[in-house]
mmCIF file of C-alpha atoms in Angstrom:
data_model
loop_
_atom_site.group_PDB
_atom_site.id
_atom_site.type_symbol
_atom_site.label_atom_id
_atom_site.label_comp_id
_atom_site.label_asym_id
_atom_site.label_seq_id
_atom_site.Cartn_x
_atom_site.Cartn_y
_atom_site.Cartn_z
ATOM 1 C CA MET A 1 -38.155 23.728 1.090
ATOM 2 C CA GLU A 2 -34.325 23.917 1.540
ATOM 3 C CA LEU A 3 -33.525 24.451 5.245
ATOM 4 C CA ARG A 4 -29.792 23.905 5.450
ATOM 5 C CA GLU A 5 -27.070 26.398 4.648
ATOM 6 C CA PRO A 6 -25.500 26.011 1.158
ATOM 7 C CA LEU A 7 -22.199 24.117 1.119
ATOM 8 C CA GLY A 8 -20.434 26.669 -1.072
ATOM 9 C CA PRO A 9 -18.207 26.114 -4.080
ATOM 10 C CA VAL A 10 -15.529 23.440 -4.126
ATOM 11 C CA GLU A 11 -11.877 24.080 -4.918
ATOM 12 C CA LYS A 12 -11.227 23.689 -8.644
ATOM 13 C CA GLU A 13 -7.672 22.494 -8.231
ATOM 14 C CA GLU A 14 -6.024 19.842 -6.072
ATOM 15 C CA THR A 15 -4.966 21.012 -2.628
ATOM 16 C CA LEU A 16 -1.328 20.672 -1.552
ATOM 17 C CA THR A 17 -2.383 17.833 0.763
ATOM 18 C CA GLU A 18 -3.861 15.953 -2.207
ATOM 19 C CA LYS A 19 -0.714 16.534 -4.261
ATOM 20 C CA VAL A 20 1.521 15.302 -1.486
ATOM 21 C CA TYR A 21 -0.760 12.321 -0.896
ATOM 22 C CA ARG A 22 -0.532 11.305 -4.534
ATOM 23 C CA ARG A 23 3.238 11.790 -4.660
ATOM 24 C CA VAL A 24 3.876 9.624 -1.570
ATOM 25 C CA ARG A 25 1.296 7.066 -2.713
ATOM 26 C CA THR A 26 3.022 6.782 -6.076
ATOM 27 C CA ALA A 27 6.303 6.192 -4.289
ATOM 28 C CA LEU A 28 4.675 3.383 -2.259
ATOM 29 C CA VAL A 29 3.039 1.703 -5.250
ATOM 30 C CA SER A 30 6.219 1.875 -7.357
ATOM 31 C CA GLY A 31 8.419 0.434 -4.559
ATOM 32 C CA GLN A 32 10.437 3.632 -4.262
ATOM 33 C CA LEU A 33 9.705 3.455 -0.528
ATOM 34 C CA VAL A 34 10.698 0.199 1.159
ATOM 35 C CA PRO A 35 9.469 -1.626 4.287
ATOM 36 C CA GLY A 36 10.885 -0.160 7.498
ATOM 37 C CA GLN A 37 11.570 3.266 5.936
ATOM 38 C CA LYS A 38 10.584 6.244 8.098
ATOM 39 C CA LEU A 39 8.814 9.289 6.684
ATOM 40 C CA VAL A 40 9.536 12.223 8.972
ATOM 41 C CA HIS A 41 7.055 14.877 7.895
ATOM 42 C CA ARG A 42 9.434 17.826 8.403
ATOM 43 C CA ASN A 43 12.157 16.146 6.357
ATOM 44 C CA LEU A 44 9.657 15.216 3.655
ATOM 45 C CA SER A 45 8.311 18.777 3.540
ATOM 46 C CA VAL A 46 11.799 20.019 2.724
ATOM 47 C CA GLU A 47 12.228 17.397 0.044
ATOM 48 C CA LEU A 48 8.869 18.198 -1.545
ATOM 49 C CA GLU A 49 9.239 21.925 -1.013
ATOM 50 C CA VAL A 50 5.940 22.382 0.785
ATOM 51 C CA SER A 51 5.012 23.295 4.358
ATOM 52 C CA PRO A 52 4.811 20.529 6.995
ATOM 53 C CA THR A 53 1.012 20.720 7.435
ATOM 54 C CA PRO A 54 -0.027 19.219 4.048
ATOM 55 C CA VAL A 55 2.643 16.527 4.454
ATOM 56 C CA ARG A 56 1.363 15.575 7.906
ATOM 57 C CA GLU A 57 -2.231 15.470 6.626
ATOM 58 C CA ALA A 58 -1.226 13.331 3.625
ATOM 59 C CA LEU A 59 0.710 10.889 5.778
ATOM 60 C CA LEU A 60 -2.160 10.530 8.251
ATOM 61 C CA ARG A 61 -4.516 9.788 5.351
ATOM 62 C CA LEU A 62 -2.175 7.017 4.175
ATOM 63 C CA VAL A 63 -2.056 5.693 7.736
ATOM 64 C CA SER A 64 -5.872 5.553 7.801
ATOM 65 C CA GLU A 65 -5.786 3.552 4.545
ATOM 66 C CA GLY A 66 -3.355 1.006 5.994
ATOM 67 C CA ALA A 67 -0.466 2.003 3.677
ATOM 68 C CA LEU A 68 1.621 3.477 6.528
ATOM 69 C CA ASP A 69 1.930 2.898 10.268
ATOM 70 C CA LEU A 70 2.853 5.270 13.075
ATOM 71 C CA ASP A 71 5.574 4.449 15.613
ATOM 72 C CA ALA A 72 5.412 5.326 19.338
ATOM 73 C CA ARG A 73 6.621 8.836 18.621
ATOM 74 C CA GLY A 74 3.981 9.396 15.919
ATOM 75 C CA VAL A 75 6.429 9.108 13.018
ATOM 76 C CA ALA A 76 5.034 7.503 9.876
ATOM 77 C CA TRP A 77 6.863 4.488 8.484
ATOM 78 C CA VAL A 78 6.385 1.850 5.786
ATOM 79 C CA PRO A 79 5.158 -1.314 7.479
ATOM 80 C CA HIS A 80 6.574 -4.774 6.835
ATOM 81 C CA LEU A 81 3.843 -6.762 5.125
ATOM 82 C CA PRO A 82 2.870 -9.907 7.072
ATOM 83 C CA LEU A 83 2.688 -13.030 4.949
ATOM 84 C CA ALA A 84 -1.003 -13.611 5.784
ATOM 85 C CA THR A 85 -1.881 -10.084 4.691
ATOM 86 C CA TYR A 86 0.054 -10.535 1.446
ATOM 87 C CA GLU A 87 -1.801 -13.791 0.733
ATOM 88 C CA GLU A 88 -5.122 -12.073 1.348
ATOM 89 C CA ILE A 89 -4.190 -9.201 -1.001
ATOM 90 C CA ILE A 90 -3.194 -11.750 -3.690
ATOM 91 C CA GLU A 91 -6.603 -13.430 -3.432
ATOM 92 C CA LEU A 92 -8.346 -10.101 -3.755
ATOM 93 C CA ARG A 93 -6.209 -9.046 -6.692
ATOM 94 C CA VAL A 94 -6.813 -12.377 -8.473
ATOM 95 C CA ASP A 95 -10.568 -11.785 -8.182
ATOM 96 C CA LEU A 96 -10.593 -8.057 -8.987
ATOM 97 C CA GLU A 97 -7.918 -7.876 -11.624
ATOM 98 C CA GLY A 98 -9.233 -11.079 -13.166
ATOM 99 C CA ARG A 99 -12.670 -9.445 -13.483
ATOM 100 C CA ALA A 100 -11.064 -6.415 -15.098
ATOM 101 C CA ALA A 101 -9.121 -8.579 -17.566
ATOM 102 C CA ALA A 102 -12.256 -10.419 -18.603
ATOM 103 C CA ARG A 103 -14.041 -7.155 -19.139
ATOM 104 C CA ALA A 104 -11.068 -5.749 -21.026
ATOM 105 C CA ALA A 105 -11.216 -8.778 -23.332
ATOM 106 C CA GLN A 106 -14.665 -7.679 -24.305
ATOM 107 C CA LEU A 107 -13.687 -4.093 -25.011
ATOM 108 C CA ALA A 108 -10.053 -4.083 -26.142
ATOM 109 C CA THR A 109 -9.205 -2.670 -29.542
ATOM 110 C CA ALA A 110 -6.159 -3.516 -31.607
ATOM 111 C CA GLN A 111 -4.643 -0.197 -30.496
ATOM 112 C CA ASP A 112 -5.223 -1.091 -26.864
ATOM 113 C CA VAL A 113 -3.429 -4.388 -27.293
ATOM 114 C CA ALA A 114 -0.552 -2.698 -29.130
ATOM 115 C CA SER A 115 -0.166 -0.135 -26.359
ATOM 116 C CA LEU A 116 -0.090 -2.842 -23.694
ATOM 117 C CA LYS A 117 2.468 -4.833 -25.741
ATOM 118 C CA ALA A 118 4.758 -1.792 -25.902
ATOM 119 C CA ILE A 119 4.547 -1.516 -22.094
ATOM 120 C CA HIS A 120 5.352 -5.171 -21.646
ATOM 121 C CA ASP A 121 8.289 -4.906 -24.035
ATOM 122 C CA ARG A 122 9.715 -2.062 -21.963
ATOM 123 C CA LEU A 123 9.196 -4.145 -18.801
ATOM 124 C CA ALA A 124 11.065 -7.107 -20.326
ATOM 125 C CA GLU A 125 13.908 -4.864 -21.414
ATOM 126 C CA ALA A 126 14.157 -3.291 -17.939
ATOM 127 C CA ARG A 127 14.401 -6.771 -16.400
ATOM 128 C CA ARG A 128 17.165 -7.729 -18.852
ATOM 129 C CA ARG A 129 19.060 -4.598 -17.764
ATOM 130 C CA ASN A 130 18.326 -5.355 -14.043
ATOM 131 C CA ASP A 131 16.678 -1.885 -13.883
ATOM 132 C CA THR A 132 14.363 -2.602 -10.947
ATOM 133 C CA SER A 133 12.801 0.829 -10.747
ATOM 134 C CA LYS A 134 11.932 0.893 -14.439
ATOM 135 C CA ALA A 135 10.582 -2.680 -14.277
ATOM 136 C CA LEU A 136 8.310 -1.752 -11.353
ATOM 137 C CA GLU A 137 7.051 1.287 -13.190
ATOM 138 C CA GLU A 138 6.213 -0.625 -16.367
ATOM 139 C CA ASN A 139 4.665 -3.519 -14.430
ATOM 140 C CA GLU A 140 2.343 -1.118 -12.667
ATOM 141 C CA ARG A 141 1.543 0.651 -15.957
ATOM 142 C CA PHE A 142 0.699 -2.698 -17.581
ATOM 143 C CA HIS A 143 -1.694 -3.882 -14.869
ATOM 144 C CA PHE A 144 -3.519 -0.549 -14.550
ATOM 145 C CA GLY A 145 -3.582 -0.276 -18.352
ATOM 146 C CA VAL A 146 -5.692 -3.431 -18.403
ATOM 147 C CA ILE A 147 -8.068 -1.932 -15.851
ATOM 148 C CA GLU A 148 -8.236 1.297 -17.836
ATOM 149 C CA ILE A 149 -9.326 -0.682 -20.942
ATOM 150 C CA ALA A 150 -12.017 -2.367 -18.767
ATOM 151 C CA ARG A 151 -13.502 1.020 -17.852
ATOM 152 C CA MET A 152 -14.102 0.067 -14.202
ATOM 153 C CA PRO A 153 -13.221 3.144 -12.151
ATOM 154 C CA VAL A 154 -14.634 1.799 -8.839
ATOM 155 C CA LEU A 155 -12.658 -1.404 -9.191
ATOM 156 C CA ARG A 156 -9.577 0.637 -10.058
ATOM 157 C CA ARG A 157 -9.815 2.607 -6.785
ATOM 158 C CA ILE A 158 -10.036 -0.576 -4.780
ATOM 159 C CA VAL A 159 -7.081 -2.147 -6.580
ATOM 160 C CA GLU A 160 -5.084 1.049 -6.145
ATOM 161 C CA ASN A 161 -5.456 0.690 -2.394
ATOM 162 C CA LEU A 162 -4.263 -2.887 -2.516
ATOM 163 C CA TRP A 163 -1.237 -1.910 -4.624
ATOM 164 C CA THR A 164 -0.393 0.859 -2.129
ATOM 165 C CA GLN A 165 -0.112 -1.738 0.606
ATOM 166 C CA VAL A 166 1.876 -4.301 -1.395
ATOM 167 C CA GLY A 167 3.965 -1.927 -3.554
ATOM 168 C CA PRO A 168 7.006 -1.620 -1.255
ATOM 169 C CA THR A 169 7.201 -5.437 -1.069
ATOM 170 C CA ILE A 170 6.890 -6.001 -4.846
ATOM 171 C CA ARG A 171 10.454 -4.618 -5.208
ATOM 172 C CA LEU A 172 11.603 -7.864 -3.527
ATOM 173 C CA PHE A 173 9.888 -9.875 -6.240
ATOM 174 C CA ILE A 174 11.250 -7.841 -9.171
ATOM 175 C CA ALA A 175 14.789 -8.053 -7.790
ATOM 176 C CA ALA A 176 14.598 -11.750 -6.823
ATOM 177 C CA PRO A 177 16.095 -14.423 -9.077
ATOM 178 C CA ARG A 178 13.422 -16.512 -10.738
ATOM 179 C CA PRO A 179 13.506 -19.823 -12.612
ATOM 180 C CA ILE A 180 13.695 -19.460 -16.379
ATOM 181 C CA SER A 181 10.253 -19.927 -17.866
ATOM 182 C CA ARG A 182 9.971 -22.053 -20.986
ATOM 183 C CA GLY A 183 6.521 -20.851 -21.929
ATOM 184 C CA LEU A 184 4.915 -17.518 -22.605
ATOM 185 C CA HIS A 185 5.066 -14.843 -19.953
ATOM 186 C CA PRO A 186 1.555 -14.348 -18.394
ATOM 187 C CA HIS A 187 1.514 -10.828 -19.840
ATOM 188 C CA GLU A 188 2.019 -12.254 -23.306
ATOM 189 C CA GLU A 189 -0.804 -14.795 -22.663
ATOM 190 C CA LEU A 190 -2.996 -11.904 -21.587
ATOM 191 C CA LEU A 191 -2.171 -9.916 -24.716
ATOM 192 C CA ARG A 192 -3.168 -12.864 -26.893
ATOM 193 C CA ALA A 193 -6.404 -13.357 -24.940
ATOM 194 C CA LEU A 194 -7.289 -9.689 -25.314
ATOM 195 C CA ALA A 195 -6.555 -9.736 -29.062
ATOM 196 C CA ARG A 196 -9.002 -12.620 -29.592
ATOM 197 C CA HIS A 197 -11.517 -11.324 -27.019
ATOM 198 C CA ASP A 198 -11.234 -14.489 -24.909
ATOM 199 C CA GLN A 199 -12.530 -13.505 -21.474
ATOM 200 C CA GLU A 200 -11.732 -16.725 -19.630
ATOM 201 C CA ALA A 201 -8.201 -16.872 -21.036
ATOM 202 C CA ALA A 202 -7.642 -13.248 -19.997
ATOM 203 C CA ARG A 203 -8.790 -13.990 -16.466
ATOM 204 C CA ALA A 204 -6.603 -17.070 -16.299
ATOM 205 C CA ALA A 205 -3.518 -15.186 -17.526
ATOM 206 C CA VAL A 206 -3.908 -12.615 -14.750
ATOM 207 C CA GLU A 207 -4.340 -15.321 -12.156
ATOM 208 C CA ARG A 208 -1.183 -17.143 -13.370
ATOM 209 C CA ASP A 209 0.755 -13.854 -13.310
ATOM 210 C CA LEU A 210 -0.209 -13.069 -9.718
ATOM 211 C CA ARG A 211 0.178 -16.633 -8.379
ATOM 212 C CA ASP A 212 3.538 -17.093 -10.080
ATOM 213 C CA GLY A 213 4.693 -13.949 -8.380
ATOM 214 C CA ALA A 214 3.335 -15.155 -5.030
ATOM 215 C CA LYS A 215 5.360 -18.374 -5.338
ATOM 216 C CA VAL A 216 8.510 -16.288 -5.428
ATOM 217 C CA LEU A 217 7.554 -13.575 -2.946
ATOM 218 C CA ALA A 218 5.768 -15.585 -0.237
ATOM 219 C CA PRO A 219 8.956 -17.460 0.832
ATOM 220 C CA LEU A 220 10.891 -14.144 0.845
ATOM 221 C CA LEU A 221 8.265 -12.624 3.157
ATOM 222 C CA SER A 222 8.340 -15.687 5.352
ATOM 223 C CA SER A 223 12.150 -15.540 5.710
ATOM 224 C CA VAL A 224 12.050 -11.778 6.430
ATOM 225 C CA SER A 225 9.484 -12.382 9.179
ATOM 226 C CA GLU A 226 11.685 -15.066 10.753
ATOM 227 C CA THR A 227 14.719 -12.764 10.871
ATOM 228 C CA ARG A 228 12.865 -9.802 12.443
#
């Protein structure tokens, strides 16, 4: 026998709070928002053309997820990522995104590989043009494209949270000068692994990609911490 009151119907469309949350989260992941930047909810509400309440609710949700911090006055801001936190996130991403890559190697079709190659080509072109914003956008699209092929929605949500925390810092990596690589880019290694359904090679390519990035970014984070 049902004793409790019925919960009632759910909203069929996203609330304003959810829309604001997704918009700010996208800006964090893409590096559009940078460490130290303040997000005053009233100013943001004008920019997004919504009332202050959904903005405040969305920002507090991001604070609860560790993507934003609050200062002494309760103003949300993008935190500086400590080196130790970044290193922990890299280890988690190596594990999770490596798992997704191995699974994607099982499932990838020729069309999947072609679509990812087109994304990587746009990323490479953006880097040649020093278009940091476009490079960040295509890099994110490539990584989550692999997870999409793997059909692992729970893993995707976990990785999304990690990207939200590290996104503002990734801009440092994209913009930083890097030694010229004589071999294949890890993305190209991954594409080849997916095409031949080689799970271990796919996992190894993702690990190389993330650890190569960490070799560049970790010293930058360390130097930023020393100057603050």
